[in-house]
Amino acid sequence: EGEEGEEGNLPIPDGLTPTEAGLLRWVRAVVDQVEAASQVEPYRLRVREKERQLARMSREQARTVEEEHEKVLKAAEERGIPSSLFPLERPWSLFPWYEQLGPRASCEESLRLAIGLRDLERLGRYLELGEERGLTKHNSRIYYEAAELRGLLEAEGAASARPGAVGLHDDASRAESPAGA
């Protein structure tokens, strides 16, 4: 091409001054930048569209939450419940977590252990404790299962305590005849 230039040892095309060569390099860099930007433009448009979709979905969600909150407030008002118990920003902040879950949860955990061990004595003790803490067959699946297992274990204990002379599948009349003879 041409001779070496003073600036950065870049070649200077024949017939151009170093200033003109610098200007040519600058024009080429600008053109390359514009071409690269035009190649990225479809992706920018996609990103903008996705941002609009996200904003629309966020607005719809906020509107839905507000509508549902209004329904809850109306239902609470109809039942005489103060609306202050239903804050919009932190809906679970006023829930009595410990009162609802603390003692009952520990009792249910003890019942699970007794169920796993099939221990009639522990089941009886923890069922009484659960009853004191407000557990019923209707509000606790674990309590229900423990109560049913206790009934089953008691029935098994009663069946195993029968007299050994009468088998489970023996006819009752055969069992009476040797005793009468």
PDB file of C-alpha atoms in Angstrom:
ATOM      1  CA  GLU A   1       0.000   0.000   0.000  1.00  0.00           C
ATOM      2  CA  GLY A   2       2.040   2.898   1.151  1.00  0.00           C
ATOM      3  CA  GLU A   3       4.678   3.982   3.537  1.00  0.00           C
ATOM      4  CA  GLU A   4       4.608   3.521   7.308  1.00  0.00           C
ATOM      5  CA  GLY A   5       2.964   6.375   9.178  1.00  0.00           C
ATOM      6  CA  GLU A   6       4.291   8.014  12.285  1.00  0.00           C
ATOM      7  CA  GLU A   7       1.180   7.350  14.388  1.00  0.00           C
ATOM      8  CA  GLY A   8       1.174   3.778  15.656  1.00  0.00           C
ATOM      9  CA  ASN A   9       3.083   2.519  12.619  1.00  0.00           C
ATOM     10  CA  LEU A  10      -0.141   2.079  10.626  1.00  0.00           C
ATOM     11  CA  PRO A  11       0.162   1.987   6.837  1.00  0.00           C
ATOM     12  CA  ILE A  12      -0.817   5.146   4.980  1.00  0.00           C
ATOM     13  CA  PRO A  13      -2.381   4.599   1.534  1.00  0.00           C
ATOM     14  CA  ASP A  14      -0.491   6.185  -1.380  1.00  0.00           C
ATOM     15  CA  GLY A  15      -1.413   9.736  -2.155  1.00  0.00           C
ATOM     16  CA  LEU A  16      -2.879  10.509   1.331  1.00  0.00           C
ATOM     17  CA  THR A  17      -1.459  12.647   4.015  1.00  0.00           C
ATOM     18  CA  PRO A  18      -1.276  11.203   7.556  1.00  0.00           C
ATOM     19  CA  THR A  19      -4.281  13.362   8.546  1.00  0.00           C
ATOM     20  CA  GLU A  20      -6.339  12.062   5.626  1.00  0.00           C
ATOM     21  CA  ALA A  21      -5.329   8.458   6.515  1.00  0.00           C
ATOM     22  CA  GLY A  22      -6.414   9.024  10.134  1.00  0.00           C
ATOM     23  CA  LEU A  23      -9.717  10.420   8.895  1.00  0.00           C
ATOM     24  CA  LEU A  24     -10.182   7.382   6.615  1.00  0.00           C
ATOM     25  CA  ARG A  25      -9.504   4.996   9.526  1.00  0.00           C
ATOM     26  CA  TRP A  26     -12.014   6.920  11.657  1.00  0.00           C
ATOM     27  CA  VAL A  27     -14.682   6.701   8.919  1.00  0.00           C
ATOM     28  CA  ARG A  28     -14.093   2.941   8.584  1.00  0.00           C
ATOM     29  CA  ALA A  29     -14.431   2.501  12.360  1.00  0.00           C
ATOM     30  CA  VAL A  30     -17.689   4.473  12.385  1.00  0.00           C
ATOM     31  CA  VAL A  31     -19.061   2.400   9.494  1.00  0.00           C
ATOM     32  CA  ASP A  32     -18.091  -0.832  11.273  1.00  0.00           C
ATOM     33  CA  GLN A  33     -19.814   0.433  14.431  1.00  0.00           C
ATOM     34  CA  VAL A  34     -23.012   1.296  12.538  1.00  0.00           C
ATOM     35  CA  GLU A  35     -23.042  -2.113  10.814  1.00  0.00           C
ATOM     36  CA  ALA A  36     -22.590  -3.897  14.154  1.00  0.00           C
ATOM     37  CA  ALA A  37     -25.401  -1.806  15.695  1.00  0.00           C
ATOM     38  CA  SER A  38     -27.720  -2.624  12.789  1.00  0.00           C
ATOM     39  CA  GLN A  39     -27.042  -6.335  13.281  1.00  0.00           C
ATOM     40  CA  VAL A  40     -27.971  -6.060  16.986  1.00  0.00           C
ATOM     41  CA  GLU A  41     -31.112  -3.978  16.380  1.00  0.00           C
ATOM     42  CA  PRO A  42     -33.528  -6.941  15.953  1.00  0.00           C
ATOM     43  CA  TYR A  43     -32.392  -8.262  19.341  1.00  0.00           C
ATOM     44  CA  ARG A  44     -32.930  -4.845  20.928  1.00  0.00           C
ATOM     45  CA  LEU A  45     -36.445  -4.774  19.502  1.00  0.00           C
ATOM     46  CA  ARG A  46     -37.139  -8.224  20.982  1.00  0.00           C
ATOM     47  CA  VAL A  47     -35.852  -7.106  24.360  1.00  0.00           C
ATOM     48  CA  ARG A  48     -38.078  -4.012  24.286  1.00  0.00           C
ATOM     49  CA  GLU A  49     -41.103  -6.143  23.377  1.00  0.00           C
ATOM     50  CA  LYS A  50     -40.357  -8.586  26.207  1.00  0.00           C
ATOM     51  CA  GLU A  51     -39.984  -5.667  28.623  1.00  0.00           C
ATOM     52  CA  ARG A  52     -43.398  -4.350  27.520  1.00  0.00           C
ATOM     53  CA  GLN A  53     -44.913  -7.809  27.978  1.00  0.00           C
ATOM     54  CA  LEU A  54     -43.390  -8.092  31.441  1.00  0.00           C
ATOM     55  CA  ALA A  55     -44.681  -4.655  32.424  1.00  0.00           C
ATOM     56  CA  ARG A  56     -48.159  -5.548  31.130  1.00  0.00           C
ATOM     57  CA  MET A  57     -48.151  -8.827  33.050  1.00  0.00           C
ATOM     58  CA  SER A  58     -47.008  -7.027  36.210  1.00  0.00           C
ATOM     59  CA  ARG A  59     -49.830  -4.507  35.866  1.00  0.00           C
ATOM     60  CA  GLU A  60     -52.359  -7.305  35.313  1.00  0.00           C
ATOM     61  CA  GLN A  61     -51.071  -9.174  38.349  1.00  0.00           C
ATOM     62  CA  ALA A  62     -51.255  -6.076  40.528  1.00  0.00           C
ATOM     63  CA  ARG A  63     -54.791  -5.390  39.291  1.00  0.00           C
ATOM     64  CA  THR A  64     -55.833  -8.991  39.991  1.00  0.00           C
ATOM     65  CA  VAL A  65     -54.351  -8.880  43.488  1.00  0.00           C
ATOM     66  CA  GLU A  66     -56.197  -5.634  44.216  1.00  0.00           C
ATOM     67  CA  GLU A  67     -59.475  -7.064  42.894  1.00  0.00           C
ATOM     68  CA  GLU A  68     -59.114 -10.220  45.005  1.00  0.00           C
ATOM     69  CA  HIS A  69     -58.207  -8.112  48.026  1.00  0.00           C
ATOM     70  CA  GLU A  70     -61.357  -6.060  47.517  1.00  0.00           C
ATOM     71  CA  LYS A  71     -63.426  -9.274  47.362  1.00  0.00           C
ATOM     72  CA  VAL A  72     -61.857 -10.488  50.602  1.00  0.00           C
ATOM     73  CA  LEU A  73     -62.526  -7.154  52.289  1.00  0.00           C
ATOM     74  CA  LYS A  74     -66.177  -7.240  51.191  1.00  0.00           C
ATOM     75  CA  ALA A  75     -66.587 -10.810  52.438  1.00  0.00           C
ATOM     76  CA  ALA A  76     -64.940  -9.883  55.737  1.00  0.00           C
ATOM     77  CA  GLU A  77     -67.199  -6.865  56.116  1.00  0.00           C
ATOM     78  CA  GLU A  78     -70.281  -9.019  55.490  1.00  0.00           C
ATOM     79  CA  ARG A  79     -69.157 -11.364  58.268  1.00  0.00           C
ATOM     80  CA  GLY A  80     -68.266  -8.548  60.665  1.00  0.00           C
ATOM     81  CA  ILE A  81     -64.505  -9.082  60.530  1.00  0.00           C
ATOM     82  CA  PRO A  82     -62.387  -5.916  60.686  1.00  0.00           C
ATOM     83  CA  SER A  83     -60.714  -5.111  57.379  1.00  0.00           C
ATOM     84  CA  SER A  84     -57.519  -4.146  59.215  1.00  0.00           C
ATOM     85  CA  LEU A  85     -56.814  -7.868  59.587  1.00  0.00           C
ATOM     86  CA  PHE A  86     -56.157  -8.086  55.842  1.00  0.00           C
ATOM     87  CA  PRO A  87     -53.224  -5.820  54.935  1.00  0.00           C
ATOM     88  CA  LEU A  88     -52.510  -5.729  51.211  1.00  0.00           C
ATOM     89  CA  GLU A  89     -48.720  -5.446  51.364  1.00  0.00           C
ATOM     90  CA  ARG A  90     -48.003  -8.180  53.918  1.00  0.00           C
ATOM     91  CA  PRO A  91     -51.050 -10.450  53.992  1.00  0.00           C
ATOM     92  CA  TRP A  92     -49.625 -13.036  56.420  1.00  0.00           C
ATOM     93  CA  SER A  93     -48.097 -10.586  58.880  1.00  0.00           C
ATOM     94  CA  LEU A  94     -51.038 -10.777  61.319  1.00  0.00           C
ATOM     95  CA  PHE A  95     -51.517 -14.547  61.157  1.00  0.00           C
ATOM     96  CA  PRO A  96     -50.991 -16.177  64.583  1.00  0.00           C
ATOM     97  CA  TRP A  97     -48.316 -18.581  63.395  1.00  0.00           C
ATOM     98  CA  TYR A  98     -47.175 -19.807  66.772  1.00  0.00           C
ATOM     99  CA  GLU A  99     -50.658 -20.218  68.209  1.00  0.00           C
ATOM    100  CA  GLN A 100     -51.758 -22.199  65.167  1.00  0.00           C
ATOM    101  CA  LEU A 101     -48.668 -24.224  64.429  1.00  0.00           C
ATOM    102  CA  GLY A 102     -46.349 -24.260  67.438  1.00  0.00           C
ATOM    103  CA  PRO A 103     -47.800 -26.634  70.021  1.00  0.00           C
ATOM    104  CA  ARG A 104     -49.897 -28.548  67.534  1.00  0.00           C
ATOM    105  CA  ALA A 105     -46.977 -29.120  65.183  1.00  0.00           C
ATOM    106  CA  SER A 106     -44.809 -30.566  67.943  1.00  0.00           C
ATOM    107  CA  CYS A 107     -47.652 -32.816  69.035  1.00  0.00           C
ATOM    108  CA  GLU A 108     -48.215 -33.999  65.455  1.00  0.00           C
ATOM    109  CA  GLU A 109     -44.502 -34.769  65.176  1.00  0.00           C
ATOM    110  CA  SER A 110     -44.709 -36.905  68.320  1.00  0.00           C
ATOM    111  CA  LEU A 111     -47.759 -38.669  66.875  1.00  0.00           C
ATOM    112  CA  ARG A 112     -45.839 -39.409  63.672  1.00  0.00           C
ATOM    113  CA  LEU A 113     -43.103 -41.030  65.731  1.00  0.00           C
ATOM    114  CA  ALA A 114     -45.611 -43.132  67.687  1.00  0.00           C
ATOM    115  CA  ILE A 115     -47.323 -44.176  64.441  1.00  0.00           C
ATOM    116  CA  GLY A 116     -44.001 -45.249  62.987  1.00  0.00           C
ATOM    117  CA  LEU A 117     -43.191 -47.270  66.077  1.00  0.00           C
ATOM    118  CA  ARG A 118     -46.735 -48.681  66.340  1.00  0.00           C
ATOM    119  CA  ASP A 119     -46.506 -47.996  70.083  1.00  0.00           C
ATOM    120  CA  LEU A 120     -49.960 -48.157  71.694  1.00  0.00           C
ATOM    121  CA  GLU A 121     -48.837 -46.515  74.937  1.00  0.00           C
ATOM    122  CA  ARG A 122     -47.226 -43.536  73.198  1.00  0.00           C
ATOM    123  CA  LEU A 123     -50.174 -43.185  70.828  1.00  0.00           C
ATOM    124  CA  GLY A 124     -52.557 -42.947  73.782  1.00  0.00           C
ATOM    125  CA  ARG A 125     -50.390 -40.391  75.584  1.00  0.00           C
ATOM    126  CA  TYR A 126     -49.852 -38.201  72.501  1.00  0.00           C
ATOM    127  CA  LEU A 127     -53.478 -38.439  71.411  1.00  0.00           C
ATOM    128  CA  GLU A 128     -54.513 -37.065  74.817  1.00  0.00           C
ATOM    129  CA  LEU A 129     -51.911 -34.319  74.499  1.00  0.00           C
ATOM    130  CA  GLY A 130     -53.143 -33.516  70.989  1.00  0.00           C
ATOM    131  CA  GLU A 131     -56.704 -33.331  72.215  1.00  0.00           C
ATOM    132  CA  GLU A 132     -55.619 -30.831  74.899  1.00  0.00           C
ATOM    133  CA  ARG A 133     -53.951 -28.731  72.200  1.00  0.00           C
ATOM    134  CA  GLY A 134     -56.994 -28.684  69.965  1.00  0.00           C
ATOM    135  CA  LEU A 135     -56.245 -31.476  67.506  1.00  0.00           C
ATOM    136  CA  THR A 136     -59.211 -33.408  66.172  1.00  0.00           C
ATOM    137  CA  LYS A 137     -59.786 -35.929  63.432  1.00  0.00           C
ATOM    138  CA  HIS A 138     -61.233 -33.088  61.369  1.00  0.00           C
ATOM    139  CA  ASN A 139     -58.361 -30.602  61.573  1.00  0.00           C
ATOM    140  CA  SER A 140     -55.349 -32.937  61.602  1.00  0.00           C
ATOM    141  CA  ARG A 141     -54.710 -35.853  59.293  1.00  0.00           C
ATOM    142  CA  ILE A 142     -51.943 -37.119  61.596  1.00  0.00           C
ATOM    143  CA  TYR A 143     -54.297 -37.134  64.588  1.00  0.00           C
ATOM    144  CA  TYR A 144     -56.859 -39.047  62.528  1.00  0.00           C
ATOM    145  CA  GLU A 145     -54.294 -41.643  61.447  1.00  0.00           C
ATOM    146  CA  ALA A 146     -53.036 -42.040  65.024  1.00  0.00           C
ATOM    147  CA  ALA A 147     -56.560 -42.499  66.390  1.00  0.00           C
ATOM    148  CA  GLU A 148     -57.323 -45.117  63.745  1.00  0.00           C
ATOM    149  CA  LEU A 149     -54.042 -46.919  64.434  1.00  0.00           C
ATOM    150  CA  ARG A 150     -54.778 -46.916  68.154  1.00  0.00           C
ATOM    151  CA  GLY A 151     -58.125 -48.570  67.474  1.00  0.00           C
ATOM    152  CA  LEU A 152     -56.424 -51.129  65.249  1.00  0.00           C
ATOM    153  CA  LEU A 153     -53.682 -51.860  67.792  1.00  0.00           C
ATOM    154  CA  GLU A 154     -56.253 -52.213  70.572  1.00  0.00           C
ATOM    155  CA  ALA A 155     -58.243 -54.651  68.421  1.00  0.00           C
ATOM    156  CA  GLU A 156     -55.078 -56.643  67.675  1.00  0.00           C
ATOM    157  CA  GLY A 157     -54.237 -56.698  71.402  1.00  0.00           C
ATOM    158  CA  ALA A 158     -57.720 -57.899  72.284  1.00  0.00           C
ATOM    159  CA  ALA A 159     -57.551 -60.590  69.625  1.00  0.00           C
ATOM    160  CA  SER A 160     -54.192 -61.847  70.863  1.00  0.00           C
ATOM    161  CA  ALA A 161     -55.459 -61.936  74.460  1.00  0.00           C
ATOM    162  CA  ARG A 162     -58.204 -64.513  73.626  1.00  0.00           C
ATOM    163  CA  PRO A 163     -57.961 -67.905  75.271  1.00  0.00           C
ATOM    164  CA  GLY A 164     -55.531 -70.202  73.489  1.00  0.00           C
ATOM    165  CA  ALA A 165     -58.040 -73.076  73.359  1.00  0.00           C
ATOM    166  CA  VAL A 166     -60.141 -71.398  70.668  1.00  0.00           C
ATOM    167  CA  GLY A 167     -58.356 -70.724  67.406  1.00  0.00           C
ATOM    168  CA  LEU A 168     -59.216 -67.814  65.193  1.00  0.00           C
ATOM    169  CA  HIS A 169     -60.810 -70.057  62.552  1.00  0.00           C
ATOM    170  CA  ASP A 170     -62.133 -72.784  64.860  1.00  0.00           C
ATOM    171  CA  ASP A 171     -65.806 -73.593  64.924  1.00  0.00           C
ATOM    172  CA  ALA A 172     -67.322 -72.509  68.240  1.00  0.00           C
ATOM    173  CA  SER A 173     -69.292 -75.792  68.615  1.00  0.00           C
ATOM    174  CA  ARG A 174     -66.079 -77.885  68.398  1.00  0.00           C
ATOM    175  CA  ALA A 175     -64.483 -75.773  71.060  1.00  0.00           C
ATOM    176  CA  GLU A 176     -67.411 -76.371  73.435  1.00  0.00           C
ATOM    177  CA  SER A 177     -67.608 -80.178  72.974  1.00  0.00           C
ATOM    178  CA  PRO A 178     -64.222 -81.118  74.571  1.00  0.00           C
ATOM    179  CA  ALA A 179     -65.013 -78.940  77.553  1.00  0.00           C
ATOM    180  CA  GLY A 180     -68.383 -80.680  78.044  1.00  0.00           C
ATOM    181  CA  ALA A 181     -66.979 -84.242  77.762  1.00  0.00           C
TER     182      ALA A 181
END
